[in-house]
Amino acid sequence: MNQVTEYRGGKFSVLSSDQIYDIHMATLEVLEKTGILVKEENALKLLDDAGAVVDYETQRVHIPQYLVDEAVRKTPRTVKLCGRDPKNNLRVEGNRSYFGLGGSGIYMLDPDTLTRRTATKQDLADSTRLADALEHIDFLMGLIIPQDVDQTIWDRYSAEVKLKNTMKHSFTGALGAEGARDVLKMASLVAGGEKELEKNPLFSFILCTVSPLTQDARNTETAMELARHKAPIIFACESICGGTAPISLAGTLVLQNAEVLSAALIAQLTNPGTPVIYGAVSSPMDMRNGSIVMGVPEVALMGVAVSQLAQFYGIPLYSMAGITDSKIPDAQAAYEKALQQVLVGLTGGNLIHNACGMLDKMITGSLEQMVI
């Protein structure tokens, strides 16, 4: 029996067809008239050769509509993500929904003392083994980023722990082109070679755009290296409404759409057919103190809207639901997590990460919360 628990969404929406089209057209206007900053020289040349208007001095790129259309057309509609055990494979498409861990914590809620402490590599191993055993977790990221390893190569340590401790598909990071090559080499040794890894990818790679409207040098270099190997890439926009993005949710949708589509274009120009997954994890700013708030209805509404946008383009989606601002597994955490997961799940968000395990605006991991 397949161990993966698959759900079908598509039963809830917040945007009409006309509103989705308006966001799409506004995105095209931003990309062509405002443009986007691209900090990587090779990517600038790729875009220039493809027909974009490139200012090499300012590194601003104006992208015409036909290039956006080309990027969407070349992006696969279905992405297969594999575990070391084939029964854990995921078929990411349409309104199929899977739920998994988050993965950005730098602290751990100690399961013995119930106090917060700095996260370690052992915490990553423990949480990865637990996620492997829990049936309601379909995929995983590292619950935390270990703080007791060399931070210039934490991506290699994280990949090592995941390969050793789970048979499920993992999301991971890569620090630069060299980091991408190292992690791919590690995964290929487990998969049985580079060709086997390309056919059955054990890792998806998360790369974040930089809001507002910027593709930074390191992540762009990394994306191009991963694209050469046809590795699945999640381009995730983590903009902050009212901070690094417009204060309105509609304006933030336009901005993150422009960032993700321009990143996807660079990947498809590097190697057409690269499996790209649309990523969106935006949240509002608390205007009273400048911090982000994540256990709020706006995050759920954005998750639903982004699901509709990704379905409009036919691109698989990496979405977010299950975030809480609570620092412990309490009633507040339960309410905030449940609201987001139900709404985004009903919409048909594909890879719903942060569904369990994270507390305090995603900075603290909890084994207890994983089980709940």
Short mmCIF file of N, CA and C in Angstrom, two decimals, residues 207-211 235-241 244-245 256 279-283:
data_model
loop_
_atom_site.label_atom_id
_atom_site.label_comp_id
_atom_site.label_asym_id
_atom_site.label_seq_id
_atom_site.Cartn_x
_atom_site.Cartn_y
_atom_site.Cartn_z
N LEU A 207 15.01 27.77 -3.29
CA LEU A 207 15.78 28.99 -3.51
C LEU A 207 14.84 30.18 -3.38
N CYS A 208 15.23 31.14 -2.58
CA CYS A 208 14.36 32.29 -2.29
C CYS A 208 14.73 33.49 -3.16
N THR A 209 13.70 34.11 -3.71
CA THR A 209 13.91 35.40 -4.37
C THR A 209 14.10 36.46 -3.29
N VAL A 210 14.55 37.63 -3.69
CA VAL A 210 14.78 38.72 -2.74
C VAL A 210 13.83 39.86 -3.06
N SER A 211 12.91 40.10 -2.17
CA SER A 211 11.94 41.18 -2.39
C SER A 211 12.53 42.52 -1.95
N PHE A 235 11.15 27.92 -6.41
CA PHE A 235 11.45 29.34 -6.29
C PHE A 235 10.43 29.95 -5.32
N ALA A 236 10.90 30.31 -4.13
CA ALA A 236 10.00 30.76 -3.08
C ALA A 236 10.16 32.26 -2.83
N CYS A 237 9.06 32.97 -2.92
CA CYS A 237 9.05 34.40 -2.58
C CYS A 237 8.59 34.54 -1.13
N GLU A 238 9.40 35.20 -0.32
CA GLU A 238 9.09 35.38 1.10
C GLU A 238 8.92 36.87 1.42
N SER A 239 8.14 37.54 0.61
CA SER A 239 7.96 38.98 0.80
C SER A 239 7.10 39.27 2.04
N ILE A 240 7.22 40.48 2.54
CA ILE A 240 6.51 40.91 3.74
C ILE A 240 5.56 42.04 3.36
N CYS A 241 4.26 41.81 3.47
CA CYS A 241 3.27 42.83 3.12
C CYS A 241 3.47 44.05 4.01
N THR A 244 8.64 44.61 2.58
CA THR A 244 9.35 44.45 1.31
C THR A 244 8.39 44.28 0.14
N ALA A 245 7.11 44.41 0.40
CA ALA A 245 6.08 44.28 -0.63
C ALA A 245 4.97 45.28 -0.32
N GLN A 256 5.13 39.01 -5.85
CA GLN A 256 5.72 37.67 -5.73
C GLN A 256 5.54 36.89 -7.02
N GLY A 279 6.75 28.81 -5.63
CA GLY A 279 6.79 28.89 -4.18
C GLY A 279 6.33 30.25 -3.68
N ALA A 280 5.48 30.26 -2.67
CA ALA A 280 5.00 31.52 -2.12
C ALA A 280 4.78 31.37 -0.62
N VAL A 281 5.50 32.15 0.15
CA VAL A 281 5.39 32.07 1.62
C VAL A 281 5.38 33.48 2.21
N SER A 282 4.61 34.36 1.61
CA SER A 282 4.56 35.74 2.07
C SER A 282 3.68 35.89 3.31
N SER A 283 3.95 36.94 4.08
CA SER A 283 3.20 37.19 5.31
C SER A 283 3.19 38.69 5.60
#
